[in-house]
Amino acid sequence: MDDRLASLSCKTLLDGTPTPLALLSSAGEVVACNAAWESCVGPSGRLLERVHEDDRGELSARITGARAAAGSVSAAARVVGARGEIVQLHWTLWRADDTALWAAVKPDRGAWEAQARILVDVFQTMDAIVWWCDRAGTLHVSDGNGLESMGLKRGQLVGMNMFDLYGADADIMGLCKRVLEGEPVRTDTVAGGVHWIVHYAPRRNDDGEIVGVQTFGINLADDVRLAVKGELLRACIDSMPIAILAFDRTGSCVIAQGGALAQIGCTERGELGKHMRELCGDTEDVRAAFEQALSGEIAQVEQVRRDRIWRTRFVPQKDVLGETTGVGAICEDITQQLRVEQQLREQLRLTQDQQESIARLSSPIIEVWQDVLIVPLIGSVDADRAAMVMESLLASVVEKQSAFAILDLTGLDSVDTTTAQHLIKIINGLTLLGCKGVVTGIRPPVAQTMVGLGFDLSQVKTLRSLKEALRWCMGARRGGGAAPHRLERR
């Protein structure tokens, strides 16, 4: 076959089939193609440049295999269109001669059907509306959950005419006219108390001719309510005595808000773009807190600014993947708070001092005779009071070199396990210092309680009254040992 006949056969084959068809050179270039191929894949040139990068290797291998194959070779590869859209195609390749290949493509119905199922499933769960009408205004599709907010059922408007529904002078008809001229339109519309965002686009046939208008509308009621909540939150923040700043990872301010901005010398718009160090202070503590927040941890610093004490809390800002994208800073004036805390601490210290003074007055240590101390216990004895009595008594014993210490329990309300243990600890402490501890004034109810609790006081000197304890101590002091037997009473 001569070149002229081959060229004529090639042109006849290309023009005579509606299937996207192209002749490929040995280098993989499209040397000739029909209009259907140009519409689906693109014009002549390097074929693999139009194929999706993830599929180029597979298609290149199939082209190489087709040159040596006796029959056709199939492949699946995606093509990237001029506007960035991705189309899944099924390829058929076969030898034209020793140096060229024929290539035919058709949409991959399996991929299209899978995408369509996904879109339908998503659409069924959305509060949205989709419809399309032809050039005459007749509705062919009216579907979506959003129709319920208008009191309509799915498909209820199919077959009706847009001119009859809205009138020729309605705004929507003007939009449809613009779309029929080839202009996509996006609008925000409030209908039935619901905020809608609606996309209008021309509907075309296989030849690219505009045959109608297709729309997709989404109910933005939730977004509007969220915006209202955001405005309310903003108003609250602006009325609060705090300043909220947000910085990107470089430290550049992207948000400045709050009622305390003026107090730190800032404005809502004037601070945008300024660096964190300029707004929060260029100190080592501030820089360290910012870096700590960038690492994902909350940090806090306190500093004096304009004769006021400010506390700034740096909080990491993260995206949906958990990556830190910036830092938020919450500044609050804590001057008055610190003053109140200081006053509370002073009042608490004063109260504690008063309580200790009262406790000492209720358990005074009295030197009634040379080498003899008396501690009258009144009320109840808890752990804190017992520790205070022991500390004061032992210190007095050492200071005055006392040989005897009398614990008078006449004013003690009651004795429980804890109280008895505290008394024994006090006596043991006196013994370690070489001082003899004596217990007096045990009333009958207290004695019954101590017996019932099973406490062994055989190692503790107990006397009936303070007078007898004094006699015993003076006798023991004169005799250099125990008191006369007649003075020992239990």
Tab-separated table of C-alpha atoms in Angstrom:
chain	number	residue	atom	x	y	z
A	1	MET	CA	0.000	0.000	0.000
A	2	ASP	CA	1.539	3.349	-1.050
A	3	ASP	CA	1.760	6.367	1.326
A	4	ARG	CA	-1.152	8.148	-0.343
A	5	LEU	CA	-3.453	5.153	0.010
A	6	ALA	CA	-2.318	4.594	3.622
A	7	SER	CA	-2.966	8.235	4.436
A	8	LEU	CA	-6.366	8.084	2.772
A	9	SER	CA	-7.298	4.900	4.698
A	10	CYS	CA	-6.173	6.451	7.971
A	11	LYS	CA	-8.224	9.613	7.418
A	12	THR	CA	-11.264	7.565	6.364
A	13	LEU	CA	-11.019	5.401	9.471
A	14	LEU	CA	-10.599	8.376	11.812
A	15	ASP	CA	-13.453	10.404	10.315
A	16	GLY	CA	-15.717	7.431	9.938
A	17	THR	CA	-15.931	6.288	13.558
A	18	PRO	CA	-17.598	8.119	16.495
A	19	THR	CA	-15.248	6.346	18.906
A	20	PRO	CA	-12.334	8.459	20.172
A	21	LEU	CA	-9.520	7.117	17.971
A	22	ALA	CA	-5.879	8.128	17.438
A	23	LEU	CA	-2.779	6.914	15.620
A	24	LEU	CA	0.320	6.739	17.828
A	25	SER	CA	3.929	6.901	16.649
A	26	SER	CA	6.671	4.626	17.964
A	27	ALA	CA	7.616	7.424	20.413
A	28	GLY	CA	4.117	7.503	21.857
A	29	GLU	CA	3.023	10.724	20.157
A	30	VAL	CA	-0.454	11.277	18.718
A	31	VAL	CA	0.218	11.877	15.017
A	32	ALA	CA	-3.450	11.845	13.971
A	33	CYS	CA	-6.806	11.727	15.794
A	34	ASN	CA	-10.490	12.373	15.242
A	35	ALA	CA	-12.668	15.046	16.863
A	36	ALA	CA	-14.013	12.613	19.446
A	37	TRP	CA	-10.433	11.926	20.635
A	38	GLU	CA	-9.646	15.631	20.892
A	39	SER	CA	-12.792	16.168	22.962
A	40	CYS	CA	-12.051	13.227	25.273
A	41	VAL	CA	-8.230	13.095	25.493
A	42	GLY	CA	-6.838	16.192	23.797
A	43	PRO	CA	-5.159	17.265	20.554
A	44	SER	CA	-2.099	15.763	18.908
A	45	GLY	CA	1.157	15.680	20.864
A	46	ARG	CA	2.817	13.651	23.600
A	47	LEU	CA	0.150	11.307	24.913
A	48	LEU	CA	1.691	10.435	28.286
A	49	GLU	CA	1.855	14.121	29.252
A	50	ARG	CA	-1.958	14.130	29.461
A	51	VAL	CA	-2.139	10.893	31.457
A	52	HIS	CA	-2.319	11.047	35.250
A	53	GLU	CA	1.186	10.657	36.704
A	54	ASP	CA	0.156	7.616	38.752
A	55	ASP	CA	-0.994	5.794	35.580
A	56	ARG	CA	1.781	6.774	33.152
A	57	GLY	CA	4.029	3.841	33.935
A	58	GLU	CA	1.262	1.277	33.466
A	59	LEU	CA	0.036	2.792	30.170
A	60	SER	CA	3.601	3.089	28.824
A	61	ALA	CA	4.152	-0.602	29.533
A	62	ARG	CA	0.905	-1.481	27.773
A	63	ILE	CA	1.909	0.559	24.707
A	64	THR	CA	5.240	-1.275	24.540
A	65	GLY	CA	3.469	-4.628	24.892
A	66	ALA	CA	0.961	-3.765	22.133
A	67	ARG	CA	3.771	-3.303	19.579
A	68	ALA	CA	4.721	-6.966	19.942
A	69	ALA	CA	1.227	-8.403	20.545
A	70	ALA	CA	-0.649	-10.287	17.872
A	71	GLY	CA	-3.992	-8.860	19.016
A	72	SER	CA	-5.240	-5.921	21.005
A	73	VAL	CA	-4.096	-4.904	24.500
A	74	SER	CA	-6.382	-3.304	27.106
A	75	ALA	CA	-5.489	-0.796	29.802
A	76	ALA	CA	-7.131	1.515	32.319
A	77	ALA	CA	-5.637	4.982	32.815
A	78	ARG	CA	-6.836	8.393	33.865
A	79	VAL	CA	-6.502	11.542	31.779
A	80	VAL	CA	-6.142	15.055	33.221
A	81	GLY	CA	-8.153	17.630	31.285
A	82	ALA	CA	-7.223	21.195	30.467
A	83	ARG	CA	-9.158	22.473	33.524
A	84	GLY	CA	-7.638	19.887	35.853
A	85	GLU	CA	-10.563	17.472	35.775
A	86	ILE	CA	-9.661	13.770	35.936
A	87	VAL	CA	-11.414	11.302	33.628
A	88	GLN	CA	-11.140	7.522	34.016
A	89	LEU	CA	-10.808	5.853	30.571
A	90	HIS	CA	-10.612	2.320	29.227
A	91	TRP	CA	-7.911	1.984	26.523
A	92	THR	CA	-7.619	-0.470	23.631
A	93	LEU	CA	-4.287	-0.625	21.764
A	94	TRP	CA	-3.340	-2.606	18.625
A	95	ARG	CA	-0.709	-2.541	15.888
A	96	ALA	CA	-1.296	-0.385	12.812
A	97	ASP	CA	2.039	-1.393	11.246
A	98	ASP	CA	5.598	-2.048	12.366
A	99	THR	CA	6.050	1.468	13.730
A	100	ALA	CA	2.605	2.744	14.720
A	101	LEU	CA	-0.297	1.822	16.988
A	102	TRP	CA	-3.981	2.500	16.984
A	103	ALA	CA	-5.478	3.677	20.281
A	104	ALA	CA	-9.169	3.864	21.126
A	105	VAL	CA	-10.682	5.029	24.427
A	106	LYS	CA	-14.069	4.980	26.075
A	107	PRO	CA	-15.271	6.020	29.519
A	108	ASP	CA	-14.617	3.427	32.219
A	109	ARG	CA	-18.230	2.684	33.114
A	110	GLY	CA	-17.249	0.824	36.278
A	111	ALA	CA	-15.383	3.843	37.627
A	112	TRP	CA	-18.169	6.201	36.567
A	113	GLU	CA	-20.774	4.007	38.225
A	114	ALA	CA	-18.740	3.817	41.455
A	115	GLN	CA	-18.385	7.604	41.509
A	116	ALA	CA	-22.073	8.003	40.747
A	117	ARG	CA	-23.025	5.695	43.621
A	118	ILE	CA	-20.846	7.702	46.001
A	119	LEU	CA	-22.372	10.972	44.823
A	120	VAL	CA	-25.900	9.628	45.141
A	121	ASP	CA	-25.253	8.242	48.626
A	122	VAL	CA	-23.793	11.561	49.760
A	123	PHE	CA	-26.599	13.533	48.127
A	124	GLN	CA	-29.235	11.415	49.859
A	125	THR	CA	-27.866	12.450	53.265
A	126	MET	CA	-27.499	16.159	52.462
A	127	ASP	CA	-30.059	18.890	53.009
A	128	ALA	CA	-29.836	19.886	49.338
A	129	ILE	CA	-31.849	20.271	46.116
A	130	VAL	CA	-30.923	19.449	42.530
A	131	TRP	CA	-33.011	20.252	39.451
A	132	TRP	CA	-32.653	20.928	35.751
A	133	CYS	CA	-34.907	22.390	33.120
A	134	ASP	CA	-34.645	22.563	29.336
A	135	ARG	CA	-34.491	25.763	27.287
A	136	ALA	CA	-38.276	25.959	27.259
A	137	GLY	CA	-38.349	25.958	31.075
A	138	THR	CA	-39.766	22.438	31.559
A	139	LEU	CA	-38.422	20.719	34.681
A	140	HIS	CA	-36.983	17.236	34.129
A	141	VAL	CA	-35.433	16.659	37.595
A	142	SER	CA	-36.514	17.962	41.001
A	143	ASP	CA	-34.963	15.989	43.874
A	144	GLY	CA	-33.298	16.256	47.275
A	145	ASN	CA	-34.033	16.352	51.005
A	146	GLY	CA	-34.113	20.145	50.904
A	147	LEU	CA	-37.496	20.113	49.141
A	148	GLU	CA	-39.135	19.219	52.456
A	149	SER	CA	-38.255	22.629	53.903
A	150	MET	CA	-40.337	24.131	51.073
A	151	GLY	CA	-43.255	21.779	51.631
A	152	LEU	CA	-42.538	19.846	48.424
A	153	LYS	CA	-42.011	16.195	47.655
A	154	ARG	CA	-39.295	14.721	45.465
A	155	GLY	CA	-40.268	14.797	41.793
A	156	GLN	CA	-43.412	16.833	42.524
A	157	LEU	CA	-42.391	19.635	40.152
A	158	VAL	CA	-41.195	17.388	37.291
A	159	GLY	CA	-43.072	18.263	34.093
A	160	MET	CA	-44.022	21.731	35.310
A	161	ASN	CA	-42.752	24.861	33.617
A	162	MET	CA	-40.499	27.420	35.287
A	163	PHE	CA	-42.369	30.296	33.630
A	164	ASP	CA	-45.661	29.074	35.111
A	165	LEU	CA	-44.096	28.587	38.560
A	166	TYR	CA	-42.210	31.880	38.839
A	167	GLY	CA	-43.325	34.159	35.997
A	168	ALA	CA	-41.220	35.492	33.173
A	169	ASP	CA	-40.057	38.541	35.169
A	170	ALA	CA	-38.841	36.623	38.251
A	171	ASP	CA	-35.189	36.984	39.277
A	172	ILE	CA	-34.611	33.256	38.869
A	173	MET	CA	-35.659	33.448	35.234
A	174	GLY	CA	-33.066	36.174	34.653
A	175	LEU	CA	-30.442	33.884	36.189
A	176	CYS	CA	-31.533	31.019	33.927
A	177	LYS	CA	-31.221	33.283	30.898
A	178	ARG	CA	-27.625	34.125	31.825
A	179	VAL	CA	-26.828	30.418	32.314
A	180	LEU	CA	-28.356	29.514	28.935
A	181	GLU	CA	-25.896	31.971	27.414
A	182	GLY	CA	-23.059	29.934	28.942
A	183	GLU	CA	-22.390	31.783	32.230
A	184	PRO	CA	-22.182	29.748	35.470
A	185	VAL	CA	-23.836	31.619	38.353
A	186	ARG	CA	-23.640	31.271	42.151
A	187	THR	CA	-26.217	32.917	44.425
A	188	ASP	CA	-27.122	33.213	48.107
A	189	THR	CA	-30.877	33.028	48.583
A	190	VAL	CA	-33.246	33.068	51.551
A	191	ALA	CA	-36.441	31.126	50.872
A	192	GLY	CA	-38.965	30.009	53.462
A	193	GLY	CA	-36.711	31.282	56.246
A	194	VAL	CA	-33.862	29.033	55.056
A	195	HIS	CA	-30.548	30.321	53.700
A	196	TRP	CA	-29.502	28.595	50.478
A	197	ILE	CA	-26.368	28.717	48.368
A	198	VAL	CA	-27.264	27.727	44.788
A	199	HIS	CA	-24.950	26.906	41.873
A	200	TYR	CA	-26.379	27.340	38.340
A	201	ALA	CA	-24.536	25.778	35.380
A	202	PRO	CA	-25.314	25.190	31.699
A	203	ARG	CA	-26.429	21.660	30.796
A	204	ARG	CA	-24.881	20.462	27.525
A	205	ASN	CA	-25.489	17.537	25.214
A	206	ASP	CA	-22.809	15.276	23.709
A	207	ASP	CA	-22.092	17.870	21.034
A	208	GLY	CA	-21.439	20.560	23.645
A	209	GLU	CA	-24.635	22.430	22.845
A	210	ILE	CA	-26.420	24.100	25.810
A	211	VAL	CA	-29.785	22.410	26.175
A	212	GLY	CA	-30.876	23.654	29.614
A	213	VAL	CA	-30.041	24.790	33.139
A	214	GLN	CA	-28.937	22.554	35.992
A	215	THR	CA	-28.669	23.665	39.609
A	216	PHE	CA	-27.441	22.386	42.932
A	217	GLY	CA	-28.524	24.115	46.147
A	218	ILE	CA	-27.319	23.523	49.745
A	219	ASN	CA	-29.173	24.499	52.902
A	220	LEU	CA	-26.849	26.728	54.937
A	221	ALA	CA	-29.170	27.099	57.936
A	222	ASP	CA	-26.650	25.403	60.247
A	223	ASP	CA	-23.840	27.577	58.919
A	224	VAL	CA	-25.927	30.708	59.443
A	225	ARG	CA	-26.720	29.671	63.010
A	226	LEU	CA	-23.026	28.995	63.536
A	227	ALA	CA	-22.239	32.467	62.215
A	228	VAL	CA	-24.787	33.973	64.606
A	229	LYS	CA	-23.216	32.084	67.501
A	230	GLY	CA	-19.815	33.308	66.347
A	231	GLU	CA	-21.012	36.920	66.356
A	232	LEU	CA	-22.507	36.454	69.816
A	233	LEU	CA	-19.250	34.958	71.067
A	234	ARG	CA	-17.342	37.819	69.483
A	235	ALA	CA	-19.581	40.375	71.219
A	236	CYS	CA	-19.025	38.615	74.550
A	237	ILE	CA	-15.254	38.535	74.063
A	238	ASP	CA	-15.225	42.223	73.134
A	239	SER	CA	-17.025	43.030	76.386
A	240	MET	CA	-14.739	40.924	78.595
A	241	PRO	CA	-11.558	42.284	80.245
A	242	ILE	CA	-9.291	39.975	78.240
A	243	ALA	CA	-7.282	40.147	75.041
A	244	ILE	CA	-7.165	37.208	72.633
A	245	LEU	CA	-4.362	37.027	70.095
A	246	ALA	CA	-3.569	34.326	67.554
A	247	PHE	CA	-0.242	33.830	65.776
A	248	ASP	CA	0.923	31.594	62.963
A	249	ARG	CA	4.023	29.435	63.363
A	250	THR	CA	6.301	32.335	62.404
A	251	GLY	CA	4.819	34.503	65.177
A	252	SER	CA	2.828	36.808	62.890
A	253	CYS	CA	-0.477	38.000	64.433
A	254	VAL	CA	-3.594	36.826	62.558
A	255	ILE	CA	-6.297	37.617	65.164
A	256	ALA	CA	-6.556	40.394	67.769
A	257	GLN	CA	-9.762	40.614	69.747
A	258	GLY	CA	-11.101	41.359	73.224
A	259	GLY	CA	-12.151	44.169	75.511
A	260	ALA	CA	-8.674	44.524	77.029
A	261	LEU	CA	-6.816	45.266	73.791
A	262	ALA	CA	-6.702	48.987	74.520
A	263	GLN	CA	-5.266	48.350	77.990
A	264	ILE	CA	-2.206	46.673	76.477
A	265	GLY	CA	-1.910	49.332	73.774
A	266	CYS	CA	-3.414	47.289	70.910
A	267	THR	CA	-6.268	47.628	68.430
A	268	GLU	CA	-8.252	44.932	66.651
A	269	ARG	CA	-6.970	45.634	63.147
A	270	GLY	CA	-3.807	47.584	63.833
A	271	GLU	CA	-1.984	44.573	65.281
A	272	LEU	CA	-2.568	42.139	62.414
A	273	GLY	CA	0.729	41.122	60.867
A	274	LYS	CA	2.815	42.288	63.838
A	275	HIS	CA	5.180	39.832	65.483
A	276	MET	CA	4.428	38.100	68.768
A	277	ARG	CA	7.434	39.681	70.486
A	278	GLU	CA	6.131	43.143	69.672
A	279	LEU	CA	2.679	42.437	71.123
A	280	CYS	CA	3.485	40.140	74.066
A	281	GLY	CA	6.925	41.380	75.006
A	282	ASP	CA	10.415	40.483	73.821
A	283	THR	CA	11.568	38.656	76.958
A	284	GLU	CA	13.132	35.253	77.480
A	285	ASP	CA	10.060	34.003	79.382
A	286	VAL	CA	7.686	35.034	76.590
A	287	ARG	CA	9.855	33.508	73.856
A	288	ALA	CA	10.200	30.252	75.821
A	289	ALA	CA	6.429	30.079	76.431
A	290	PHE	CA	5.710	30.630	72.716
A	291	GLU	CA	8.139	27.882	71.695
A	292	GLN	CA	6.628	25.555	74.288
A	293	ALA	CA	3.165	26.171	72.811
A	294	LEU	CA	4.527	25.466	69.317
A	295	SER	CA	5.746	22.118	70.647
A	296	GLY	CA	2.185	21.282	71.710
A	297	GLU	CA	2.151	22.263	75.402
A	298	ILE	CA	0.258	25.025	77.215
A	299	ALA	CA	2.555	27.645	78.747
A	300	GLN	CA	1.973	30.672	80.969
A	301	VAL	CA	3.892	33.826	81.883
A	302	GLU	CA	3.221	36.819	84.126
A	303	GLN	CA	4.623	40.244	83.384
A	304	VAL	CA	4.204	43.912	84.332
A	305	ARG	CA	2.893	46.118	81.549
A	306	ARG	CA	1.789	49.718	82.075
A	307	ASP	CA	1.891	49.354	85.865
A	308	ARG	CA	-0.452	46.388	85.673
A	309	ILE	CA	0.273	42.695	86.108
A	310	TRP	CA	-0.780	40.595	83.102
A	311	ARG	CA	-0.971	36.835	82.827
A	312	THR	CA	-0.609	35.447	79.287
A	313	ARG	CA	-1.491	31.830	78.551
A	314	PHE	CA	-0.076	30.450	75.294
A	315	VAL	CA	-2.178	27.614	73.827
A	316	PRO	CA	-1.217	25.480	70.777
A	317	GLN	CA	-3.640	25.678	67.842
A	318	LYS	CA	-3.970	22.393	65.929
A	319	ASP	CA	-5.568	21.264	62.684
A	320	VAL	CA	-7.789	18.216	62.207
A	321	LEU	CA	-4.693	16.005	61.906
A	322	GLY	CA	-3.348	17.177	65.253
A	323	GLU	CA	-0.501	19.220	63.739
A	324	THR	CA	0.273	22.518	65.479
A	325	THR	CA	-0.477	25.339	63.041
A	326	GLY	CA	-0.079	28.303	65.360
A	327	VAL	CA	-0.410	29.636	68.894
A	328	GLY	CA	-3.252	31.401	70.664
A	329	ALA	CA	-2.541	33.856	73.472
A	330	ILE	CA	-5.066	34.834	76.152
A	331	CYS	CA	-4.053	37.920	78.144
A	332	GLU	CA	-5.810	38.962	81.349
A	333	ASP	CA	-5.166	41.662	83.930
A	334	ILE	CA	-4.583	39.878	87.253
A	335	THR	CA	-3.530	42.924	89.278
A	336	GLN	CA	-6.705	43.033	91.368
A	337	GLN	CA	-6.792	39.251	91.625
A	338	LEU	CA	-3.273	39.171	93.074
A	339	ARG	CA	-4.189	41.928	95.502
A	340	VAL	CA	-7.214	39.980	96.695
A	341	GLU	CA	-5.123	36.802	96.972
A	342	GLN	CA	-2.531	38.694	99.025
A	343	GLN	CA	-5.254	40.044	101.309
A	344	LEU	CA	-6.697	36.555	101.721
A	345	ARG	CA	-3.264	35.159	102.558
A	346	GLU	CA	-2.743	37.894	105.144
A	347	GLN	CA	-6.182	37.266	106.637
A	348	LEU	CA	-5.507	33.518	106.696
A	349	ARG	CA	-2.143	34.095	108.386
A	350	LEU	CA	-3.817	36.377	110.945
A	351	THR	CA	-6.520	33.777	111.565
A	352	GLN	CA	-3.927	31.051	112.035
A	353	ASP	CA	-1.969	33.257	114.448
A	354	GLN	CA	-5.166	33.937	116.372
A	355	GLN	CA	-6.012	30.237	116.465
A	356	GLU	CA	-2.536	29.421	117.748
A	357	SER	CA	-2.837	32.153	120.387
A	358	ILE	CA	-6.214	30.804	121.453
A	359	ALA	CA	-4.798	27.282	121.560
A	360	ARG	CA	-1.883	28.457	123.705
A	361	LEU	CA	-4.259	30.290	126.028
A	362	SER	CA	-6.367	27.143	126.322
A	363	SER	CA	-3.211	25.129	127.157
A	364	PRO	CA	-0.929	27.522	129.050
A	365	ILE	CA	2.360	26.252	130.459
A	366	ILE	CA	2.640	27.488	134.054
A	367	GLU	CA	5.697	27.190	136.292
A	368	VAL	CA	3.994	26.738	139.684
A	369	TRP	CA	7.143	25.773	141.605
A	370	GLN	CA	10.804	25.394	141.006
A	371	ASP	CA	11.314	22.525	138.495
A	372	VAL	CA	7.507	21.989	138.260
A	373	LEU	CA	5.383	22.890	135.172
A	374	ILE	CA	1.609	22.548	134.842
A	375	VAL	CA	-0.329	22.298	131.551
A	376	PRO	CA	-4.123	22.409	131.972
A	377	LEU	CA	-5.849	20.827	128.940
A	378	ILE	CA	-9.306	22.227	128.204
A	379	GLY	CA	-11.771	21.184	125.491
A	380	SER	CA	-10.531	18.570	123.018
A	381	VAL	CA	-7.072	17.514	121.879
A	382	ASP	CA	-6.563	16.885	118.168
A	383	ALA	CA	-3.358	16.154	116.305
A	384	ASP	CA	-2.485	19.805	115.635
A	385	ARG	CA	-3.119	20.883	119.223
A	386	ALA	CA	-1.245	17.904	120.640
A	387	ALA	CA	1.762	18.711	118.430
A	388	MET	CA	1.665	22.343	119.566
A	389	VAL	CA	1.390	21.372	123.274
A	390	MET	CA	4.269	18.895	122.911
A	391	GLU	CA	6.469	21.419	121.105
A	392	SER	CA	5.802	24.185	123.643
A	393	LEU	CA	6.057	21.900	126.687
A	394	LEU	CA	9.303	20.239	125.627
A	395	ALA	CA	10.816	23.623	124.827
A	396	SER	CA	9.799	24.944	128.273
A	397	VAL	CA	11.206	21.846	129.994
A	398	VAL	CA	14.582	22.385	128.326
A	399	GLU	CA	14.545	26.141	128.918
A	400	LYS	CA	13.604	25.939	132.620
A	401	GLN	CA	15.383	22.631	133.326
A	402	SER	CA	12.165	21.314	134.844
A	403	ALA	CA	12.037	17.907	136.520
A	404	PHE	CA	8.252	17.536	136.606
A	405	ALA	CA	5.441	18.319	134.185
A	406	ILE	CA	1.819	17.935	135.251
A	407	LEU	CA	-0.889	17.395	132.587
A	408	ASP	CA	-4.187	18.385	134.184
A	409	LEU	CA	-7.173	16.771	132.398
A	410	THR	CA	-9.882	18.315	134.586
A	411	GLY	CA	-11.196	20.478	131.724
A	412	LEU	CA	-10.939	17.787	129.034
A	413	ASP	CA	-14.319	17.119	127.394
A	414	SER	CA	-13.728	13.539	126.372
A	415	VAL	CA	-11.034	11.021	125.591
A	416	ASP	CA	-10.985	8.812	122.539
A	417	THR	CA	-8.353	6.609	121.007
A	418	THR	CA	-6.627	9.494	119.244
A	419	THR	CA	-6.606	11.749	122.333
A	420	ALA	CA	-5.142	9.000	124.537
A	421	GLN	CA	-2.419	8.306	121.958
A	422	HIS	CA	-1.515	12.001	121.917
A	423	LEU	CA	-1.248	12.062	125.748
A	424	ILE	CA	1.037	9.037	125.730
A	425	LYS	CA	3.254	10.652	123.077
A	426	ILE	CA	3.553	13.784	125.232
A	427	ILE	CA	4.521	11.691	128.321
A	428	ASN	CA	7.074	9.727	126.248
A	429	GLY	CA	8.563	12.982	124.985
A	430	LEU	CA	8.946	14.262	128.532
A	431	THR	CA	10.610	11.013	129.607
A	432	LEU	CA	13.202	11.318	126.842
A	433	LEU	CA	14.168	14.720	128.260
A	434	GLY	CA	14.524	13.320	131.798
A	435	CYS	CA	11.342	15.003	132.987
A	436	LYS	CA	8.704	13.084	134.946
A	437	GLY	CA	5.235	13.400	133.464
A	438	VAL	CA	2.224	13.306	135.774
A	439	VAL	CA	-1.443	13.104	134.736
A	440	THR	CA	-4.126	14.521	137.039
A	441	GLY	CA	-7.816	15.305	137.020
A	442	ILE	CA	-9.095	12.204	135.213
A	443	ARG	CA	-12.850	12.344	135.752
A	444	PRO	CA	-14.916	9.110	136.131
A	445	PRO	CA	-16.462	9.220	132.602
A	446	VAL	CA	-13.029	9.762	131.075
A	447	ALA	CA	-11.587	6.936	133.200
A	448	GLN	CA	-14.355	4.582	132.039
A	449	THR	CA	-13.677	5.498	128.419
A	450	MET	CA	-9.945	4.897	128.740
A	451	VAL	CA	-10.540	1.504	130.447
A	452	GLY	CA	-13.045	0.576	127.774
A	453	LEU	CA	-10.522	1.422	125.081
A	454	GLY	CA	-7.992	-0.851	126.768
A	455	PHE	CA	-5.204	1.689	127.311
A	456	ASP	CA	-2.432	0.644	129.680
A	457	LEU	CA	-1.418	3.639	131.799
A	458	SER	CA	0.606	1.616	134.320
A	459	GLN	CA	3.776	3.384	133.200
A	460	VAL	CA	2.163	6.811	133.603
A	461	LYS	CA	1.976	8.552	136.989
A	462	THR	CA	-1.679	9.447	137.610
A	463	LEU	CA	-3.041	11.335	140.618
A	464	ARG	CA	-6.483	12.419	141.570
A	465	SER	CA	-6.020	16.188	141.758
A	466	LEU	CA	-3.593	18.945	141.003
A	467	LYS	CA	-2.982	19.524	144.740
A	468	GLU	CA	-1.877	15.926	145.250
A	469	ALA	CA	0.337	16.147	142.179
A	470	LEU	CA	2.081	19.178	143.630
A	471	ARG	CA	2.603	17.370	146.956
A	472	TRP	CA	3.995	14.347	145.123
A	473	CYS	CA	6.381	16.468	143.085
A	474	MET	CA	7.653	18.347	146.186
A	475	GLY	CA	8.073	15.074	148.082
A	476	ALA	CA	9.890	13.476	145.200
A	477	ARG	CA	12.106	16.537	144.871
A	478	ARG	CA	13.006	16.498	148.636
A	479	GLY	CA	13.561	12.756	148.698
A	480	GLY	CA	15.381	12.662	145.390
A	481	GLY	CA	13.097	9.815	144.245
A	482	ALA	CA	9.523	8.744	144.535
A	483	ALA	CA	7.079	10.588	146.792
A	484	PRO	CA	6.028	9.082	150.177
A	485	HIS	CA	3.630	6.203	149.806
A	486	ARG	CA	0.874	7.990	151.653
A	487	LEU	CA	0.796	10.711	149.010
A	488	GLU	CA	0.491	8.285	146.113
A	489	ARG	CA	-3.125	7.998	145.213
A	490	ARG	CA	-4.654	6.615	142.120
